[in-house]
Coordinates of C-alpha atoms and ligand atoms in Angstrom, one line a residue:
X1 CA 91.2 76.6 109.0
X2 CA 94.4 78.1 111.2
X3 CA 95.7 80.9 110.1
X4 CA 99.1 82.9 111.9
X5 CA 98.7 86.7 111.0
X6 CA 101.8 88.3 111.5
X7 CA 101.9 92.5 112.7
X8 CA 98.3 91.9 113.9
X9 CA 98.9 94.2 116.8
X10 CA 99.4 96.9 114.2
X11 CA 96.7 99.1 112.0
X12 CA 95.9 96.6 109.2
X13 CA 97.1 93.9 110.9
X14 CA 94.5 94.2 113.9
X15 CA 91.6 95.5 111.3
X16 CA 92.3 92.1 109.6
X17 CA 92.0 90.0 112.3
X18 CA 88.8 91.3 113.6
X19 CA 87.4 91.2 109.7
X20 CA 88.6 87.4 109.7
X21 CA 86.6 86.4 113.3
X22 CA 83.3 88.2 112.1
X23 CA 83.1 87.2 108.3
X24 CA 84.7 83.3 109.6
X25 CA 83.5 82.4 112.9
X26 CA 84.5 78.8 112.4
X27 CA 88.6 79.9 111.7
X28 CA 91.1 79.9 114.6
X29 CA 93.5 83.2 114.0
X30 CA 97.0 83.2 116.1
X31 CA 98.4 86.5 115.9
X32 CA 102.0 86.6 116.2
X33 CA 103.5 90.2 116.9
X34 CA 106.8 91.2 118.4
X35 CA 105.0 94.7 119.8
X36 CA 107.4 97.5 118.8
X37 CA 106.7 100.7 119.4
X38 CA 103.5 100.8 116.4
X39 CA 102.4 97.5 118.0
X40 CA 99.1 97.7 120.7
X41 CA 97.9 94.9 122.8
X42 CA 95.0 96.9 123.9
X43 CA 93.9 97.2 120.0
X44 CA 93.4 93.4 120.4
X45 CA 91.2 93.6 123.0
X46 CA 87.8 92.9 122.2
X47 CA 89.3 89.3 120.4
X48 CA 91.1 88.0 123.3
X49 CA 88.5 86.6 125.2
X50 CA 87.7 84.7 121.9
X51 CA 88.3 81.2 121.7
X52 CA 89.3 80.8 118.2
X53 CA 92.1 83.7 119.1
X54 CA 95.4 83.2 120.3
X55 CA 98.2 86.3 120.8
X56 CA 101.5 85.1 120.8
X57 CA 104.1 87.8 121.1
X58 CA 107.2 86.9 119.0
X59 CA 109.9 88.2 116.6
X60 CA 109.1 86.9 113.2
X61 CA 113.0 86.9 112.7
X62 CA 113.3 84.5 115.8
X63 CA 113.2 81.2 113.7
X64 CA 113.8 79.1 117.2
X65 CA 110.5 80.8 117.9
X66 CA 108.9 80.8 114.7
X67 CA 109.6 77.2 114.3
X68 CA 108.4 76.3 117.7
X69 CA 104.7 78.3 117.2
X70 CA 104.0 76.0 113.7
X71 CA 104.9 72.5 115.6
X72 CA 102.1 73.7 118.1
X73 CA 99.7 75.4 115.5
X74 CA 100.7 73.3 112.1
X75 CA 98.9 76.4 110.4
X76 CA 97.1 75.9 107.2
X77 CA 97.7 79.5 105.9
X78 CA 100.8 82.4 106.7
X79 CA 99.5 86.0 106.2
X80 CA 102.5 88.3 106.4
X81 CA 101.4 92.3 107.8
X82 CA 104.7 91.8 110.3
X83 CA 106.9 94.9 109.1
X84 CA 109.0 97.8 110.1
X85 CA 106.2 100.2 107.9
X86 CA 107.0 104.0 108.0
X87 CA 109.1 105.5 105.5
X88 CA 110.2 108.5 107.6
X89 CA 111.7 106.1 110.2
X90 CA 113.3 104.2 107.5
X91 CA 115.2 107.3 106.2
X92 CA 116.7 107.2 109.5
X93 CA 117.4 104.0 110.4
X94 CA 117.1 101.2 107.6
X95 CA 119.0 98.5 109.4
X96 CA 115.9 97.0 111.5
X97 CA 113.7 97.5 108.1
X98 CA 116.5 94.7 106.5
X99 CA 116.0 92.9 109.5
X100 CA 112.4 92.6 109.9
X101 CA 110.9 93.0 106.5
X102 CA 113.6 90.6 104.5
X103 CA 114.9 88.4 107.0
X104 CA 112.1 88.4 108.6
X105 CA 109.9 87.2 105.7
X106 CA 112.5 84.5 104.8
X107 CA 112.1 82.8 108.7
X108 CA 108.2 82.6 107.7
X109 CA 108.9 81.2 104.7
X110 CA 111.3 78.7 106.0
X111 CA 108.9 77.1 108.7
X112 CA 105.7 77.3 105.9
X113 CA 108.9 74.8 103.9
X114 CA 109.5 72.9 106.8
X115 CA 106.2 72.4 108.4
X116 CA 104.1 72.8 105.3
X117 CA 101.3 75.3 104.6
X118 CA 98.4 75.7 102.1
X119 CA 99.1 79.5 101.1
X120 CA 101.8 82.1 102.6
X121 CA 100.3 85.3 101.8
X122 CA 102.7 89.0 101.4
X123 CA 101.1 91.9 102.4
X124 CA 103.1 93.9 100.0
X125 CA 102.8 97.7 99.2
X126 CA 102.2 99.6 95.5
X127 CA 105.7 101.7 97.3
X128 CA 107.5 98.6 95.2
X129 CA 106.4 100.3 92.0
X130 CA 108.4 103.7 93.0
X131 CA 106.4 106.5 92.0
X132 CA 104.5 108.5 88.5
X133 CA 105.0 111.7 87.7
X134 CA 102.1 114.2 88.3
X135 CA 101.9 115.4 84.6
X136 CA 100.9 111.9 83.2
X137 CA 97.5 111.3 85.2
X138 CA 97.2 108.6 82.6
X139 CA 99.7 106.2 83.8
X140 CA 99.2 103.5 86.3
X141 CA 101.1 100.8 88.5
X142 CA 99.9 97.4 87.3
X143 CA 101.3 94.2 88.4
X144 CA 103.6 94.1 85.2
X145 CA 105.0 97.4 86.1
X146 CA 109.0 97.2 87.0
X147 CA 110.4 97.1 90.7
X148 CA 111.9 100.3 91.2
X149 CA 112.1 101.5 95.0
X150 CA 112.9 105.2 96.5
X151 CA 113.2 104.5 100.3
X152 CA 115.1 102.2 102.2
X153 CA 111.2 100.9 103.2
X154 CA 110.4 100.2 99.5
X155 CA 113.5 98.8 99.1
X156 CA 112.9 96.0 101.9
X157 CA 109.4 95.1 100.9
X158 CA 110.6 94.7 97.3
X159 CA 113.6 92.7 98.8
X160 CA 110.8 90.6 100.1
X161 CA 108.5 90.3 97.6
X162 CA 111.2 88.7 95.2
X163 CA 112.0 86.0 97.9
X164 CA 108.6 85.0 98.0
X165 CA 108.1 85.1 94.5
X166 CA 112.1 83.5 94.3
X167 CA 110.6 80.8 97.1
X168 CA 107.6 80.1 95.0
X169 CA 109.4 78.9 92.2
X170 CA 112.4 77.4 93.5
X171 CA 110.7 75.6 96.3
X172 CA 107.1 75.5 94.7
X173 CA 105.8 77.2 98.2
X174 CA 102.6 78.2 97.5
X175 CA 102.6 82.1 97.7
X176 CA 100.6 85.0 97.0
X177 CA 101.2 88.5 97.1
X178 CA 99.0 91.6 97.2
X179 CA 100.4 95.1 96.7
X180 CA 98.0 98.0 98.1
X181 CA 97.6 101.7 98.1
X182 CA 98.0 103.4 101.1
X183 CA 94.9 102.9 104.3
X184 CA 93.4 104.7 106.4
X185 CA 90.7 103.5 109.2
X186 CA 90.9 103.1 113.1
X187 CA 93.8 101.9 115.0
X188 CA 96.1 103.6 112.5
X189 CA 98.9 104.7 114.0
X190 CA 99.4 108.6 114.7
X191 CA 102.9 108.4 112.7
X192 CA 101.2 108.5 109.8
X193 CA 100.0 111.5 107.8
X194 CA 95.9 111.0 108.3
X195 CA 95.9 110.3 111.9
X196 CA 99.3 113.1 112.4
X197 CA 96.9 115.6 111.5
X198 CA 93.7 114.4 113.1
X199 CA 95.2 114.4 116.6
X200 CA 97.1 117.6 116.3
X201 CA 94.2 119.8 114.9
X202 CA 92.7 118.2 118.1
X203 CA 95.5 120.0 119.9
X204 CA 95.8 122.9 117.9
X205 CA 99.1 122.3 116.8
X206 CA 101.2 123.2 114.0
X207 CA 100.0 121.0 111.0
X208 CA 103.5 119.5 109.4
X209 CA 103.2 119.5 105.5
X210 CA 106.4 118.1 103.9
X211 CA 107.3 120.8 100.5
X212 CA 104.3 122.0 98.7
X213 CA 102.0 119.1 99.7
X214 CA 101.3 118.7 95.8
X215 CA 102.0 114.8 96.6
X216 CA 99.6 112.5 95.4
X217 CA 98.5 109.3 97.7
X218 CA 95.7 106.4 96.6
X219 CA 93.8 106.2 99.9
X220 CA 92.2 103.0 100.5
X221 CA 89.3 102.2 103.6
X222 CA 91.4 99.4 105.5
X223 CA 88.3 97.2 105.4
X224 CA 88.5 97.3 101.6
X225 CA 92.1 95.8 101.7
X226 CA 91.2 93.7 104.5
X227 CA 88.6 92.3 102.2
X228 CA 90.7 91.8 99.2
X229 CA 93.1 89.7 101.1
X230 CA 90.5 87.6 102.5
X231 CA 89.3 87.0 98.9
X232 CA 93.2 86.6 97.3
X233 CA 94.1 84.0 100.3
X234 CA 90.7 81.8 99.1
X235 CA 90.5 82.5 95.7
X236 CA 93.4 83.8 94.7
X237 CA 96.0 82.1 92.0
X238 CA 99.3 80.7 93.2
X239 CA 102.2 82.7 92.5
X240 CA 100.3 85.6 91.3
X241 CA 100.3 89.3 92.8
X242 CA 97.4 91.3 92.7
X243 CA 97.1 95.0 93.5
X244 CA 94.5 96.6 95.5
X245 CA 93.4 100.3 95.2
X246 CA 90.1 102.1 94.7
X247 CA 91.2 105.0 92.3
X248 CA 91.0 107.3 94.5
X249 CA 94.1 110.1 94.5
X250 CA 94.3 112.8 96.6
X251 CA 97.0 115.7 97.2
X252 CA 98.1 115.6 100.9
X253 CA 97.4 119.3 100.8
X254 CA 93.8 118.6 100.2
X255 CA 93.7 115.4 102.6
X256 CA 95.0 118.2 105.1
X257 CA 92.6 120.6 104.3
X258 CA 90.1 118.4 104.4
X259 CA 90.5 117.4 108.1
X260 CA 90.8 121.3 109.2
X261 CA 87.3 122.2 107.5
X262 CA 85.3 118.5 108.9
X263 CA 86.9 119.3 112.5
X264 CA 86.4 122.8 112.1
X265 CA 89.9 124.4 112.2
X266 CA 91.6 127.3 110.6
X267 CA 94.0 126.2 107.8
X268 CA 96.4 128.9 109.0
X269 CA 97.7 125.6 111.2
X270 CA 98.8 123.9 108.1
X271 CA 102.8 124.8 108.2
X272 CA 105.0 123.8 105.1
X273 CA 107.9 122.1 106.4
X274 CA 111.5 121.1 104.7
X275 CA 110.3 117.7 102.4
X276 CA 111.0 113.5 102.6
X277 CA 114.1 112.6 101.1
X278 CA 113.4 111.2 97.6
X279 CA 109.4 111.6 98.2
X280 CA 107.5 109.6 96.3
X281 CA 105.4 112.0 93.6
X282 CA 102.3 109.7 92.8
X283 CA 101.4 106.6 93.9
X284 CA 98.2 105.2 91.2
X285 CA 97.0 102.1 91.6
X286 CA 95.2 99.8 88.5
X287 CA 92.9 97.7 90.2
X288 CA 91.6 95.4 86.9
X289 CA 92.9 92.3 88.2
X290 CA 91.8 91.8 91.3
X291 CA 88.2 93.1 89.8
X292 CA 88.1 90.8 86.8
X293 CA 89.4 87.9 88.8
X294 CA 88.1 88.0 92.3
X295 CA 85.5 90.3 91.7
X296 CA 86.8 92.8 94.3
X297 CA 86.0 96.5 94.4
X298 CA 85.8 98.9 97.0
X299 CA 83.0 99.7 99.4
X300 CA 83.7 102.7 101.0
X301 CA 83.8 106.1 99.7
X302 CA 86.4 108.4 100.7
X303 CA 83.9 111.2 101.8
X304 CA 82.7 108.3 103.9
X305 CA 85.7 106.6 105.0
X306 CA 87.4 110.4 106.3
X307 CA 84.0 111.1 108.4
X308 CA 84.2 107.6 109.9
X309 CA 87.7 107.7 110.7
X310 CA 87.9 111.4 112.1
X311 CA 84.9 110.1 114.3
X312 CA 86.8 107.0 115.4
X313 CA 89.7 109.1 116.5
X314 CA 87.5 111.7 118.6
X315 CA 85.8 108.6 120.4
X316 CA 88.9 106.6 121.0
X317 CA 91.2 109.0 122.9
X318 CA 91.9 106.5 125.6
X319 CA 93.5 104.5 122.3
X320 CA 96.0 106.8 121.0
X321 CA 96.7 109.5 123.9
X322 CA 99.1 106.6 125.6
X323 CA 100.4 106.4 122.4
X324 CA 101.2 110.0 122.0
X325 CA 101.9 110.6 125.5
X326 CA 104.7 108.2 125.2
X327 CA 107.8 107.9 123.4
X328 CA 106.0 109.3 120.5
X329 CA 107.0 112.4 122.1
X330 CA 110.8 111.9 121.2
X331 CA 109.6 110.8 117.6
X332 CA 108.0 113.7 117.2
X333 CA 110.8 116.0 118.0
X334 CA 112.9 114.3 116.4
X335 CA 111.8 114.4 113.2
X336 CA 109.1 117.9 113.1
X337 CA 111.4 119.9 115.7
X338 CA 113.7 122.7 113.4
X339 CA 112.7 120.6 110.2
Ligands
NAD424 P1 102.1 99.0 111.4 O1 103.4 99.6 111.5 O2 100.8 99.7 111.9 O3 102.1 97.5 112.1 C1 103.2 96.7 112.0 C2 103.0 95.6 113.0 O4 104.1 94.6 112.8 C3 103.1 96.0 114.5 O5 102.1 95.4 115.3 C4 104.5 95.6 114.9 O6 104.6 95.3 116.3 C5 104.6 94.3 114.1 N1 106.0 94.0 113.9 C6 107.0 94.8 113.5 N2 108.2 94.1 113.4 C7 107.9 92.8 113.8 C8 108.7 91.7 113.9 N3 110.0 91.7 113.7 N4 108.1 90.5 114.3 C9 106.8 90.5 114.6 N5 106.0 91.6 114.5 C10 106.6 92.7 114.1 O7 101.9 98.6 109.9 P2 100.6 98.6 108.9 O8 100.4 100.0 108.4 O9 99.5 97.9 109.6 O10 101.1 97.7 107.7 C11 101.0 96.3 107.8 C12 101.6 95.8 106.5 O11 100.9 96.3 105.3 C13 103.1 96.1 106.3 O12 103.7 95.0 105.7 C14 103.1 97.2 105.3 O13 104.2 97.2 104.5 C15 101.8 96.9 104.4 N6 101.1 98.0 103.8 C16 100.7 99.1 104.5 C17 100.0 100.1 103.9 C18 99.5 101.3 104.7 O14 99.0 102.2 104.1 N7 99.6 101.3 106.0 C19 99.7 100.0 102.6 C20 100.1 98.9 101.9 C21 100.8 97.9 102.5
DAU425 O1 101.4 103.3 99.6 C1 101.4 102.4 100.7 C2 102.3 103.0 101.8 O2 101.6 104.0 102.4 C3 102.6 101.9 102.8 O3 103.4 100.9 102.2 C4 103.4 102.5 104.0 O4 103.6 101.5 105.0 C5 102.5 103.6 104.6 O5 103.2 104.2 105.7 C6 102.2 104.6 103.5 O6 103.4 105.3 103.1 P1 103.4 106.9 102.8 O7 104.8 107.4 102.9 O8 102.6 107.3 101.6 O9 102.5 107.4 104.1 P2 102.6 108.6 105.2 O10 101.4 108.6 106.0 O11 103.9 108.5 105.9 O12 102.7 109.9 104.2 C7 101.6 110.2 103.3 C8 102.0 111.4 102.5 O13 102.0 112.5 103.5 C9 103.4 111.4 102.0 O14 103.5 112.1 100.8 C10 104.3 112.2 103.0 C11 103.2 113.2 103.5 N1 103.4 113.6 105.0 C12 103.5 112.6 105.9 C13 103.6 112.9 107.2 C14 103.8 111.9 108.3 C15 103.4 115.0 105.3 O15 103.3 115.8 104.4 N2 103.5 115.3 106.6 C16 103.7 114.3 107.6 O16 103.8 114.7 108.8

């Protein structure tokens, strides 16, 4: 089996490769990543040396290029992480989130219809759904629930996900699509709300809560979802979408609290500042279908899954302090500075 993983230089992306070479030893993986900024070679580092792993850097809007890489590959399987992934950023600048997360599925698509390909496989997000509101705690997002997107970065992956499903049935390409909750895990980028927060109660800095922090997330281990898509790429029906999520919600108030008390820091550095543009309330995940079908659940408990990854971040400094020594810097003022 040869599988191109798209965005495997990123956070689920990278955890997904190295799940792949351990549970299939026999697969060859070719990782295909353009490296923006939330893109990291060194993250591939302990796979390059392998011989069933190739990195090919590469816009997955470059069809020239994306054409060129399945003529020399003729890949048996597509899975899609490729994407411009942070809502924040996409408040500020949706044009490259068009680019790369619509056009850019449509170029993949076009060479799996050219070239042909057992599965192309979505990694879609539950942010397609839109949100819940917190006063029904009864109400879920299942796969039958409508499309109806907040953020320029829902927007786009919903964009794509009705191309592949529109590709599927127009062009019988044979397509799957999985829609998660949000991860957390190692290699996640410090962007994001659980690793923001680790690395700057490491530095004692101000702790960034958007509004009242009364948000509600569904956190996921990455190796859960990792797992999922392994099992929806074998097992998993064509033309279906199956969403992954443990039923686990949390208020980012809590999540934030949470990482003062295990790194021991006062919550007087938590700091309420001005909210997201048309933040999402509650993000819920049903996970039936992926249980009853594939037999999926999660492994990993959150009270597990925070230690582990709050210990991965204090041993891997040499992994993100490049990061945020870098450009992050002008991110970060950017968007905290007078907010
Ligand atoms: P990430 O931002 O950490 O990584 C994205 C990767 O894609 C990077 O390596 C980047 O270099 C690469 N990339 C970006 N544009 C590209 C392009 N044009 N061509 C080739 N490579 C490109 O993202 P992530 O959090 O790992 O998310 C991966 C996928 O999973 C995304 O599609 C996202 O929508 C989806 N998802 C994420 C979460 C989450 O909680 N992080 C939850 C559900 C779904
Ligand atoms: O639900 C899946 C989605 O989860 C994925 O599709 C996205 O790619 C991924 O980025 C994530 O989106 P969120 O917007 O939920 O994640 P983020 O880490 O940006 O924010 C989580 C919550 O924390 C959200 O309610 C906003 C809040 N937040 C975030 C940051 C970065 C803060 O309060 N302060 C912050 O500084």
């Amino acid at each position: 089996m040869n599988i191109i993983v798209t965005g495997g230089a990123g956070f689920i992306g990278s955890n997904f490769i190295f799940h792949m070479l351990k549970e299939h030893p026999d697969y060859r993986i070719v990782c295909l990543d353009k490296l923006t900024y939330a893109g990291n070679l060194s993250t591939l580092e302990p796979v390059m040396d392998n011989p069933n792993f190739r990195f090919v850097k590469l816009d997955i809007c470059d069809r020239e290029g994306v054409y060129k890489l399945f003529e020399e590959e003729h890949p048996d399987m597509v899975v899609n992480f490729a994407a411009e992934s942070h809502v924040d950023r996409s408040i500020e600048n949706p044009e490259v989130f068009l680019q790369t997360n619509i056009i850019g599925t449509a170029t993949l698509m076009d060479a799996c219809r050219k070239y042909g390909i057992k599965r192309y496989h979505q990694v879609s997000t539950d942010e397609v759904y839109g949100d819940l509101p917190l006063d029904r705690p009864d109400l879920f997002f299942t796969e039958e629930t409508p499309i109806h997107t907040s953020s320029p970065y829902s927007s786009s992956k919903a964009g794509a996900d009705l191309l592949v499903l529109a590709y599927n049935r127009t062009y019988g390409l044979p397509v799957t699509i999985s829609r998660c909750s949000n991860n957390y895990g190692p290699y996640h980028f410090p962007e994001k709300l659980i690793p923001l927060m680790i690395i700057n109660c490491l530095h004692d800095k101000p702790l960034p809560v958007y509004g009242e922090g009364l948000n509600v997330r569904d956190w996921l281990y990455v190796e859960d979802h990792c797992r999922a898509i392994d099992l929806i790429i074998h097992n998993g029906k064509v033309g279906e979408v199956y969403n992954v999520g443990g039923h686990n919600e949390m208020k980012n108030i809590d999540i934030v609290k949470l990482i003062c008390k295990e790194l021991g820091k006062p919550e007087t550095l938590i700091t309420h500042v001005t909210d997201r543009k048309g933040h999402d309330m509650r993000y819920a995940i049903d996970p039936t279908k992926i249980h009853n079908d594939l037999g999926w659940l999660p492994e990993t408990k959150f009270a597990d899954g925070i230690k582990k990854t709050i210990q991965w971040y204090l041993d891997n400094e040499d992994w993100w302090q490049p990061i945020v020594s870098g450009e992050y810097q002008d991110y970060y003022e950017k968007m905290y500075k007078n907010r």
